[in-house]
Amino acid sequence: MAPKVALNQFRRSRETRRSSSVFSTIKKYEDKDTAGWLPEAREAISQLEHLPDGWDSYGSTAVQQIAVNNAIRFLFGAPSRLVPAPHVSPTPGGGIGLHWQVNGRDLELEFTTTGTIESLKSYVGGKSEPEEKVIQDTEAYALLRWLAGIS
Amino acid sequence: MSREVHLPDFQKPPAVETFLGFHFSSLQNWKTPYFGLFWQEIRSEYPDAEVLPPIPAEDAFKVELDAQRVTLKVKGEIPVRWWYSHKSGTRLIQIQNDRFIQNWRKRDARDDYIHYAELKPSFLKVWNEFLRFLKSNKVKSPEINLCEIGYVNNIDRGHGWKNFSELGKVMSSWSGNTTTGFLPPPNLIALNTVYPIPNRAGSLHVSMEPGFRQQDNTETIQLTLTARCRPVTPNSRDLTAALDLGREWIVKGFEDLTTQKMHLLWGKKKRG
């Protein structure tokens, strides 16, 4: 029997295309290049903003909004489908840390309170010296591709 | 006294785009080259043009294929939509053989919000030029069946909300309550609602979608209100009245759907 093909099964996208709006298209969570873990990661980062000063009992400062915003913006612009969800943590200086370990590659990104991104890239098992750098968003995206093994 | 006085107004509304337009039965005798000829008429004001696929109609055709091999033949004109961009960079006219729409956008913080009172005359001016063009080319005047007006609002993260458990701080219609408390706060919320406008005059469509802006990856809640109103008659006074009614429902609906806390952030003006 011949396969049945419904041309109008993508009702949702059809609805979107029906709109007369043209200028203000936003990238949706369900877009094909967006990872399914993104809302959960965003929520985890956002929750850290509620930590008070001294949250680690060592006098660390509260997580700052600039770090939260930059970490979330970074993930929204990143090729998130290439990598699994990061481990999200506060850093002692009030920043946000994202950590991945994929196929023997280890990457830590810290979004600091001064608006910079600090990266620490290494191979698990010490195959080479860890590389520590202050980087831009685009370089951090490249590091995610490295983590995924495609560069 | 103008009815404008009774409508809510904001100093810093979150609107990033508005559109107003007419939907009509497909134009008879309309030919594809007319898009280019009409462009010549308005080119001094609208120097750029683009050709795109049309926006599908509400009752766009549906096709189901059961055969392994099918040939589809399209007879006559291939439907297209033309965009004519205004020299200001903030306005656009969209024409296809069953729609005529004007869009306005706020590109960034430097662009002032343009009110309906200014956008309606510019829309009607080009519409009247279009009608003259149709007449001079012996194309029957369109039979308008729907007047559409829409406002797209971006409510960015950090402006009244930080995560979706706080949506109730933005939208008064969202309580987030559950019956047993089993569910955790949601990670994402999207809403679609349709409200009837009394006397079968039309409907107000409200959609709320989470996402992030392409240009700066800022997370935002996009709240779009679109009113589609049926004109009582196709005469110009009733067309304008239908647009005005739609606009009134959007503005009052926006005020009703959003919280007073957000109204303060957007600088709601006191009613005179």
Short mmCIF file of C-alpha atoms in Angstrom, two decimals:
data_model
loop_
_atom_site.label_atom_id
_atom_site.label_comp_id
_atom_site.label_asym_id
_atom_site.label_seq_id
_atom_site.Cartn_x
_atom_site.Cartn_y
_atom_site.Cartn_z
CA MET A 1 0.00 0.00 0.00
CA ALA A 2 1.25 3.42 -0.88
CA PRO A 3 2.37 5.57 2.03
CA LYS A 4 -0.06 8.24 3.13
CA VAL A 5 1.50 11.65 3.15
CA ALA A 6 -0.24 14.50 4.89
CA LEU A 7 1.05 17.77 3.55
CA ASN A 8 -0.61 19.82 6.24
CA GLN A 9 0.59 18.00 9.33
CA PHE A 10 2.76 20.88 10.51
CA ARG A 11 -0.17 22.88 11.70
CA ARG A 12 1.83 24.92 14.15
CA SER A 13 4.30 26.24 11.63
CA ARG A 14 1.46 26.92 9.19
CA GLU A 15 -0.22 29.06 11.84
CA THR A 16 2.99 31.01 12.32
CA ARG A 17 3.36 31.62 8.61
CA ARG A 18 -0.20 32.94 8.45
CA SER A 19 0.68 35.92 10.57
CA SER A 20 0.93 39.31 8.94
CA SER A 21 3.82 40.14 11.26
CA VAL A 22 7.16 40.22 9.44
CA PHE A 23 9.70 42.11 11.50
CA SER A 24 9.71 40.66 14.98
CA THR A 25 10.42 36.98 14.47
CA ILE A 26 11.86 35.37 17.55
CA LYS A 27 13.79 32.15 17.77
CA LYS A 28 11.58 29.58 19.45
CA TYR A 29 12.57 26.90 21.92
CA GLU A 30 11.26 24.23 19.58
CA ASP A 31 13.38 25.42 16.63
CA LYS A 32 15.41 22.62 15.11
CA ASP A 33 18.82 23.95 16.18
CA THR A 34 17.78 24.49 19.80
CA ALA A 35 18.52 21.79 22.39
CA GLY A 36 15.67 20.35 24.44
CA TRP A 37 17.65 20.95 27.65
CA LEU A 38 17.76 24.72 27.16
CA PRO A 39 14.68 25.67 29.25
CA GLU A 40 15.92 23.54 32.16
CA ALA A 41 19.42 25.04 32.00
CA ARG A 42 17.95 28.54 31.80
CA GLU A 43 15.85 27.81 34.88
CA ALA A 44 18.86 26.40 36.78
CA ILE A 45 20.91 29.53 35.99
CA SER A 46 18.04 31.81 36.87
CA GLN A 47 17.53 30.14 40.27
CA LEU A 48 21.14 30.92 41.25
CA GLU A 49 20.28 34.61 41.22
CA HIS A 50 18.40 34.04 44.47
CA LEU A 51 21.55 32.95 46.38
CA PRO A 52 22.48 35.43 49.11
CA ASP A 53 25.94 36.80 49.88
CA GLY A 54 28.00 34.13 51.67
CA TRP A 55 26.02 31.32 50.05
CA ASP A 56 28.99 28.92 50.39
CA SER A 57 29.78 29.94 53.98
CA TYR A 58 33.16 31.25 52.77
CA GLY A 59 32.02 34.81 52.17
CA SER A 60 31.38 34.49 48.44
CA THR A 61 29.35 37.24 46.86
CA ALA A 62 25.83 36.64 45.60
CA VAL A 63 25.50 35.71 41.94
CA GLN A 64 25.25 38.91 39.92
CA GLN A 65 22.57 39.63 37.33
CA ILE A 66 25.13 40.45 34.62
CA ALA A 67 26.60 36.95 34.92
CA VAL A 68 23.14 35.36 34.82
CA ASN A 69 22.07 37.38 31.78
CA ASN A 70 25.30 36.70 29.89
CA ALA A 71 25.19 32.97 30.61
CA ILE A 72 21.59 32.73 29.41
CA ARG A 73 22.28 34.85 26.31
CA PHE A 74 25.30 32.73 25.53
CA LEU A 75 23.30 29.50 25.65
CA PHE A 76 20.55 30.96 23.46
CA GLY A 77 23.07 31.88 20.79
CA ALA A 78 25.15 28.71 21.11
CA PRO A 79 24.99 25.61 18.88
CA SER A 80 23.29 23.92 21.84
CA ARG A 81 22.13 20.86 19.89
CA LEU A 82 25.74 19.71 19.60
CA VAL A 83 26.31 19.15 23.30
CA PRO A 84 24.47 17.75 26.32
CA ALA A 85 23.14 19.95 29.12
CA PRO A 86 25.92 21.64 31.12
CA HIS A 87 26.36 21.34 34.84
CA VAL A 88 25.44 24.78 36.18
CA SER A 89 27.02 26.23 39.31
CA PRO A 90 27.67 29.56 41.05
CA THR A 91 31.28 30.71 41.26
CA PRO A 92 32.84 32.32 44.36
CA GLY A 93 33.19 35.73 42.69
CA GLY A 94 29.46 36.03 41.93
CA GLY A 95 29.63 34.54 38.45
CA ILE A 96 28.05 31.55 36.73
CA GLY A 97 29.96 28.41 35.77
CA LEU A 98 28.94 26.01 33.01
CA HIS A 99 30.74 22.69 32.85
CA TRP A 100 30.69 19.91 30.26
CA GLN A 101 32.57 16.66 30.02
CA VAL A 102 32.04 14.92 26.69
CA ASN A 103 34.03 12.00 25.24
CA GLY A 104 37.16 12.75 27.24
CA ARG A 105 36.98 16.50 26.63
CA ASP A 106 36.37 18.85 29.49
CA LEU A 107 35.21 22.45 29.22
CA GLU A 108 34.48 25.01 31.91
CA LEU A 109 33.12 28.46 31.07
CA GLU A 110 32.81 31.12 33.72
CA PHE A 111 30.60 34.14 33.13
CA THR A 112 32.11 36.76 35.40
CA THR A 113 30.69 39.83 37.08
CA THR A 114 32.74 42.06 34.76
CA GLY A 115 31.01 40.64 31.70
CA THR A 116 33.88 38.47 30.46
CA ILE A 117 33.92 34.74 29.74
CA GLU A 118 36.81 32.71 31.13
CA SER A 119 37.37 29.29 29.64
CA LEU A 120 39.28 26.25 30.84
CA LYS A 121 39.68 23.56 28.20
CA SER A 122 41.34 20.24 28.93
CA TYR A 123 41.41 16.55 28.09
CA VAL A 124 40.33 14.14 30.78
CA GLY A 125 43.38 12.21 31.99
CA GLY A 126 45.80 15.03 31.32
CA LYS A 127 46.56 14.25 27.64
CA SER A 128 47.71 17.87 27.35
CA GLU A 129 48.06 20.98 29.51
CA PRO A 130 44.77 22.76 30.32
CA GLU A 131 44.25 25.98 28.35
CA GLU A 132 42.85 28.92 30.29
CA LYS A 133 41.73 32.05 28.41
CA VAL A 134 39.44 35.07 28.46
CA ILE A 135 37.29 34.73 25.37
CA GLN A 136 34.40 36.19 23.38
CA ASP A 137 31.03 34.50 22.71
CA THR A 138 32.08 33.34 19.25
CA GLU A 139 35.24 31.69 20.61
CA ALA A 140 33.14 29.99 23.26
CA TYR A 141 30.81 28.67 20.52
CA ALA A 142 33.90 27.25 18.80
CA LEU A 143 34.82 25.53 22.06
CA LEU A 144 31.41 23.85 22.13
CA ARG A 145 32.12 22.52 18.62
CA TRP A 146 35.51 21.27 19.90
CA LEU A 147 33.69 19.61 22.79
CA ALA A 148 31.37 17.90 20.31
CA GLY A 149 34.40 16.67 18.40
CA ILE A 150 33.69 18.55 15.17
CA SER A 151 36.60 20.94 15.16
CA MET B 1 -14.46 64.48 22.87
CA SER B 2 -12.38 61.91 21.02
CA ARG B 3 -12.68 58.22 21.91
CA GLU B 4 -8.85 58.20 22.04
CA VAL B 5 -9.11 59.85 25.46
CA HIS B 6 -10.74 56.71 26.86
CA LEU B 7 -8.05 54.32 25.65
CA PRO B 8 -5.08 53.36 27.80
CA ASP B 9 -1.77 54.81 26.70
CA PHE B 10 1.83 54.08 27.70
CA GLN B 11 5.00 56.18 27.56
CA LYS B 12 7.24 53.14 26.94
CA PRO B 13 5.02 50.43 25.47
CA PRO B 14 6.75 47.12 24.71
CA ALA B 15 5.42 47.11 21.14
CA VAL B 16 8.10 46.30 18.56
CA GLU B 17 5.81 45.90 15.56
CA THR B 18 2.31 46.84 14.53
CA PHE B 19 0.40 45.95 11.40
CA LEU B 20 -2.87 46.94 9.87
CA GLY B 21 -4.43 45.58 6.76
CA PHE B 22 -7.37 44.45 4.69
CA HIS B 23 -8.18 40.91 3.60
CA PHE B 24 -10.29 40.54 0.47
CA SER B 25 -11.47 38.02 -2.10
CA SER B 26 -8.81 37.31 -4.70
CA LEU B 27 -8.53 40.20 -7.14
CA GLN B 28 -10.04 39.50 -10.54
CA ASN B 29 -7.85 40.24 -13.56
CA TRP B 30 -4.86 40.89 -11.32
CA LYS B 31 -1.64 39.97 -13.13
CA THR B 32 1.82 39.46 -11.67
CA PRO B 33 3.43 42.36 -13.60
CA TYR B 34 1.05 44.74 -11.80
CA PHE B 35 3.14 44.31 -8.63
CA GLY B 36 6.07 45.93 -10.43
CA LEU B 37 3.94 48.57 -12.09
CA PHE B 38 2.46 49.56 -8.76
CA TRP B 39 5.96 49.79 -7.32
CA GLN B 40 6.77 52.42 -9.93
CA GLU B 41 3.85 54.48 -8.59
CA ILE B 42 5.15 54.48 -5.00
CA ARG B 43 8.87 54.00 -5.56
CA SER B 44 9.90 57.47 -4.43
CA GLU B 45 8.55 56.66 -0.95
CA TYR B 46 9.18 52.89 -1.05
CA PRO B 47 12.53 52.45 -2.82
CA ASP B 48 13.07 48.73 -2.11
CA ALA B 49 10.95 45.74 -3.06
CA GLU B 50 11.14 41.99 -2.46
CA VAL B 51 9.12 39.04 -3.72
CA LEU B 52 8.03 36.36 -1.24
CA PRO B 53 5.60 33.46 -1.01
CA PRO B 54 2.10 34.62 -0.02
CA ILE B 55 0.66 34.36 3.48
CA PRO B 56 -1.74 31.41 3.24
CA ALA B 57 -5.43 32.24 3.61
CA GLU B 58 -7.36 30.98 6.65
CA ASP B 59 -9.03 28.41 4.43
CA ALA B 60 -5.89 27.56 2.46
CA PHE B 61 -6.17 24.34 0.52
CA LYS B 62 -5.37 21.03 2.16
CA VAL B 63 -3.94 18.15 0.18
CA GLU B 64 -3.60 14.53 1.18
CA LEU B 65 -1.73 12.21 -1.12
CA ASP B 66 -2.45 8.52 -1.27
CA ALA B 67 -0.63 7.68 -4.44
CA GLN B 68 3.09 6.99 -4.76
CA ARG B 69 3.44 9.35 -7.67
CA VAL B 70 1.55 12.57 -8.01
CA THR B 71 1.86 15.45 -10.40
CA LEU B 72 0.54 18.80 -9.31
CA LYS B 73 -0.11 21.41 -11.95
CA VAL B 74 -0.73 25.01 -11.03
CA LYS B 75 -2.79 26.89 -13.58
CA GLY B 76 -2.75 30.62 -14.05
CA GLU B 77 -0.76 33.08 -11.95
CA ILE B 78 1.65 31.72 -9.35
CA PRO B 79 0.69 33.42 -6.09
CA VAL B 80 3.31 35.76 -4.66
CA ARG B 81 3.54 38.52 -2.11
CA TRP B 82 5.48 41.73 -2.66
CA TRP B 83 7.12 43.77 0.04
CA TYR B 84 7.63 47.48 -0.55
CA SER B 85 10.00 48.98 2.03
CA HIS B 86 9.58 52.60 3.04
CA LYS B 87 12.63 54.86 2.88
CA SER B 88 12.41 55.37 6.67
CA GLY B 89 13.37 51.71 7.18
CA THR B 90 10.55 51.34 9.70
CA ARG B 91 7.54 50.78 7.45
CA LEU B 92 6.63 48.16 4.89
CA ILE B 93 3.68 47.51 2.60
CA GLN B 94 2.80 43.89 1.83
CA ILE B 95 0.55 43.12 -1.11
CA GLN B 96 -0.72 39.79 -2.39
CA ASN B 97 -3.80 39.16 -4.44
CA ASP B 98 -6.01 38.83 -1.36
CA ARG B 99 -4.30 41.09 1.20
CA PHE B 100 -2.97 44.59 1.67
CA ILE B 101 -0.97 45.18 4.87
CA GLN B 102 1.19 47.92 6.34
CA ASN B 103 3.78 46.95 8.96
CA TRP B 104 5.68 49.27 11.27
CA ARG B 105 8.65 48.23 13.37
CA LYS B 106 10.71 49.65 16.17
CA ARG B 107 14.26 48.78 15.14
CA ASP B 108 15.89 49.67 18.44
CA ALA B 109 15.60 52.05 21.38
CA ARG B 110 16.36 55.03 19.10
CA ASP B 111 13.10 54.61 17.20
CA ASP B 112 10.16 56.32 18.82
CA TYR B 113 6.95 54.38 19.12
CA ILE B 114 4.56 55.50 16.41
CA HIS B 115 0.95 55.66 17.45
CA TYR B 116 -2.03 54.38 15.55
CA ALA B 117 -3.17 57.96 14.97
CA GLU B 118 -0.10 58.43 12.73
CA LEU B 119 0.02 54.97 11.18
CA LYS B 120 -3.60 54.82 10.04
CA PRO B 121 -3.35 57.85 7.71
CA SER B 122 -0.15 56.53 6.10
CA PHE B 123 -1.82 53.15 5.59
CA LEU B 124 -4.94 54.68 4.08
CA LYS B 125 -2.85 56.93 1.82
CA VAL B 126 -1.11 53.97 0.17
CA TRP B 127 -4.33 51.98 0.13
CA ASN B 128 -6.05 54.78 -1.80
CA GLU B 129 -3.12 54.90 -4.22
CA PHE B 130 -3.54 51.16 -4.68
CA LEU B 131 -7.26 51.58 -5.37
CA ARG B 132 -6.49 54.25 -7.99
CA PHE B 133 -3.94 51.93 -9.56
CA LEU B 134 -6.47 49.09 -9.73
CA LYS B 135 -9.03 51.37 -11.33
CA SER B 136 -6.62 52.66 -13.93
CA ASN B 137 -5.74 49.07 -14.85
CA LYS B 138 -9.36 47.96 -14.95
CA VAL B 139 -9.01 45.60 -12.01
CA LYS B 140 -12.23 45.34 -10.04
CA SER B 141 -12.07 47.05 -6.65
CA PRO B 142 -11.43 44.50 -3.87
CA GLU B 143 -14.30 43.20 -1.73
CA ILE B 144 -12.90 43.53 1.76
CA ASN B 145 -14.09 40.86 4.15
CA LEU B 146 -11.75 41.41 7.09
CA CYS B 147 -9.91 44.34 8.64
CA GLU B 148 -6.87 43.22 10.58
CA ILE B 149 -4.76 45.05 13.11
CA GLY B 150 -2.00 43.59 15.26
CA TYR B 151 0.53 44.60 17.90
CA VAL B 152 3.61 42.52 18.65
CA ASN B 153 5.11 43.16 22.09
CA ASN B 154 8.43 41.85 23.36
CA ILE B 155 8.57 41.66 27.15
CA ASP B 156 12.21 40.96 27.83
CA ARG B 157 13.57 38.91 30.70
CA GLY B 158 14.64 41.24 33.49
CA HIS B 159 11.76 43.65 32.81
CA GLY B 160 9.20 42.48 35.36
CA TRP B 161 10.03 38.77 35.17
CA LYS B 162 13.05 36.48 35.43
CA ASN B 163 11.61 33.00 34.96
CA PHE B 164 8.33 31.45 33.95
CA SER B 165 7.19 30.84 37.51
CA GLU B 166 6.90 34.65 37.60
CA LEU B 167 4.60 34.89 34.60
CA GLY B 168 1.76 35.94 36.91
CA LYS B 169 3.70 39.15 37.54
CA VAL B 170 3.34 39.98 33.84
CA MET B 171 0.06 38.39 32.77
CA SER B 172 -2.91 38.92 35.07
CA SER B 173 -4.69 36.08 33.30
CA TRP B 174 -2.06 33.53 34.43
CA SER B 175 -2.24 32.29 38.02
CA GLY B 176 -0.03 29.21 37.68
CA ASN B 177 -2.21 27.46 40.28
CA THR B 178 -2.61 23.68 40.17
CA THR B 179 -5.06 21.46 42.06
CA THR B 180 -2.76 19.20 44.10
CA GLY B 181 0.58 20.97 43.88
CA PHE B 182 2.19 17.89 42.29
CA LEU B 183 3.66 19.78 39.37
CA PRO B 184 6.78 21.93 39.74
CA PRO B 185 6.83 25.45 38.31
CA PRO B 186 6.88 25.26 34.50
CA ASN B 187 10.06 25.80 32.49
CA LEU B 188 8.15 27.17 29.53
CA ILE B 189 4.68 28.55 28.95
CA ALA B 190 2.95 29.36 25.65
CA LEU B 191 -0.63 30.53 25.39
CA ASN B 192 -3.11 30.99 22.55
CA THR B 193 -6.46 32.58 23.26
CA VAL B 194 -9.30 33.89 21.10
CA TYR B 195 -11.85 36.35 22.46
CA PRO B 196 -15.06 37.12 20.54
CA ILE B 197 -15.82 40.77 19.86
CA PRO B 198 -19.54 41.22 20.58
CA ASN B 199 -22.23 41.43 17.90
CA ARG B 200 -20.22 39.06 15.70
CA ALA B 201 -18.01 42.01 14.84
CA GLY B 202 -14.85 39.91 14.88
CA SER B 203 -12.34 38.35 17.25
CA LEU B 204 -9.23 39.18 19.23
CA HIS B 205 -6.43 36.60 18.95
CA VAL B 206 -3.82 36.61 21.69
CA SER B 207 -0.67 34.54 21.53
CA MET B 208 2.10 34.46 24.08
CA GLU B 209 5.25 32.67 23.05
CA PRO B 210 8.60 32.39 24.78
CA GLY B 211 11.74 32.73 22.70
CA PHE B 212 14.81 34.81 22.16
CA ARG B 213 15.58 37.69 19.86
CA GLN B 214 17.81 36.80 16.93
CA GLN B 215 19.93 39.95 17.09
CA ASP B 216 21.09 39.77 20.73
CA ASN B 217 19.82 36.43 22.13
CA THR B 218 17.81 38.22 24.80
CA GLU B 219 15.10 35.97 26.18
CA THR B 220 11.68 37.47 25.67
CA ILE B 221 7.99 36.76 25.98
CA GLN B 222 6.38 37.72 22.70
CA LEU B 223 2.82 38.80 23.28
CA THR B 224 0.92 39.31 20.02
CA LEU B 225 -2.61 40.69 19.91
CA THR B 226 -4.37 40.55 16.56
CA ALA B 227 -7.91 41.83 16.03
CA ARG B 228 -9.79 40.68 12.94
CA CYS B 229 -12.99 42.64 12.42
CA ARG B 230 -15.67 42.30 9.77
CA PRO B 231 -16.68 45.65 8.28
CA VAL B 232 -20.43 46.32 8.28
CA THR B 233 -20.20 47.48 4.66
CA PRO B 234 -17.21 47.88 2.35
CA ASN B 235 -17.45 51.67 2.33
CA SER B 236 -14.42 53.54 3.58
CA ARG B 237 -16.13 54.83 6.73
CA ASP B 238 -17.04 51.30 7.84
CA LEU B 239 -13.56 50.01 6.99
CA THR B 240 -12.02 52.69 9.18
CA ALA B 241 -14.56 51.94 11.92
CA ALA B 242 -13.61 48.24 11.82
CA LEU B 243 -9.90 49.11 12.15
CA ASP B 244 -10.69 51.48 15.02
CA LEU B 245 -12.74 48.80 16.76
CA GLY B 246 -9.90 46.30 16.39
CA ARG B 247 -7.40 48.78 17.74
CA GLU B 248 -9.67 49.57 20.70
CA TRP B 249 -9.92 45.84 21.52
CA ILE B 250 -6.17 45.39 21.27
CA VAL B 251 -5.32 48.32 23.51
CA LYS B 252 -7.99 47.56 26.11
CA GLY B 253 -7.26 43.84 25.86
CA PHE B 254 -3.55 44.46 26.42
CA GLU B 255 -4.33 46.52 29.50
CA ASP B 256 -6.69 43.83 30.77
CA LEU B 257 -4.30 40.92 30.18
CA THR B 258 -1.23 42.50 31.76
CA THR B 259 -0.65 43.45 35.38
CA GLN B 260 -0.69 46.90 36.96
CA LYS B 261 2.93 46.35 37.98
CA MET B 262 3.88 46.05 34.31
CA HIS B 263 1.72 49.09 33.48
CA LEU B 264 3.90 51.09 35.88
CA LEU B 265 7.07 49.83 34.16
CA TRP B 266 5.66 50.84 30.78
CA GLY B 267 4.70 54.29 32.07
CA LYS B 268 0.94 54.10 31.83
CA LYS B 269 -0.48 57.57 31.41
CA LYS B 270 -3.28 58.81 33.58
CA ARG B 271 -6.56 59.12 31.73
CA GLY B 272 -7.60 62.67 31.06
#
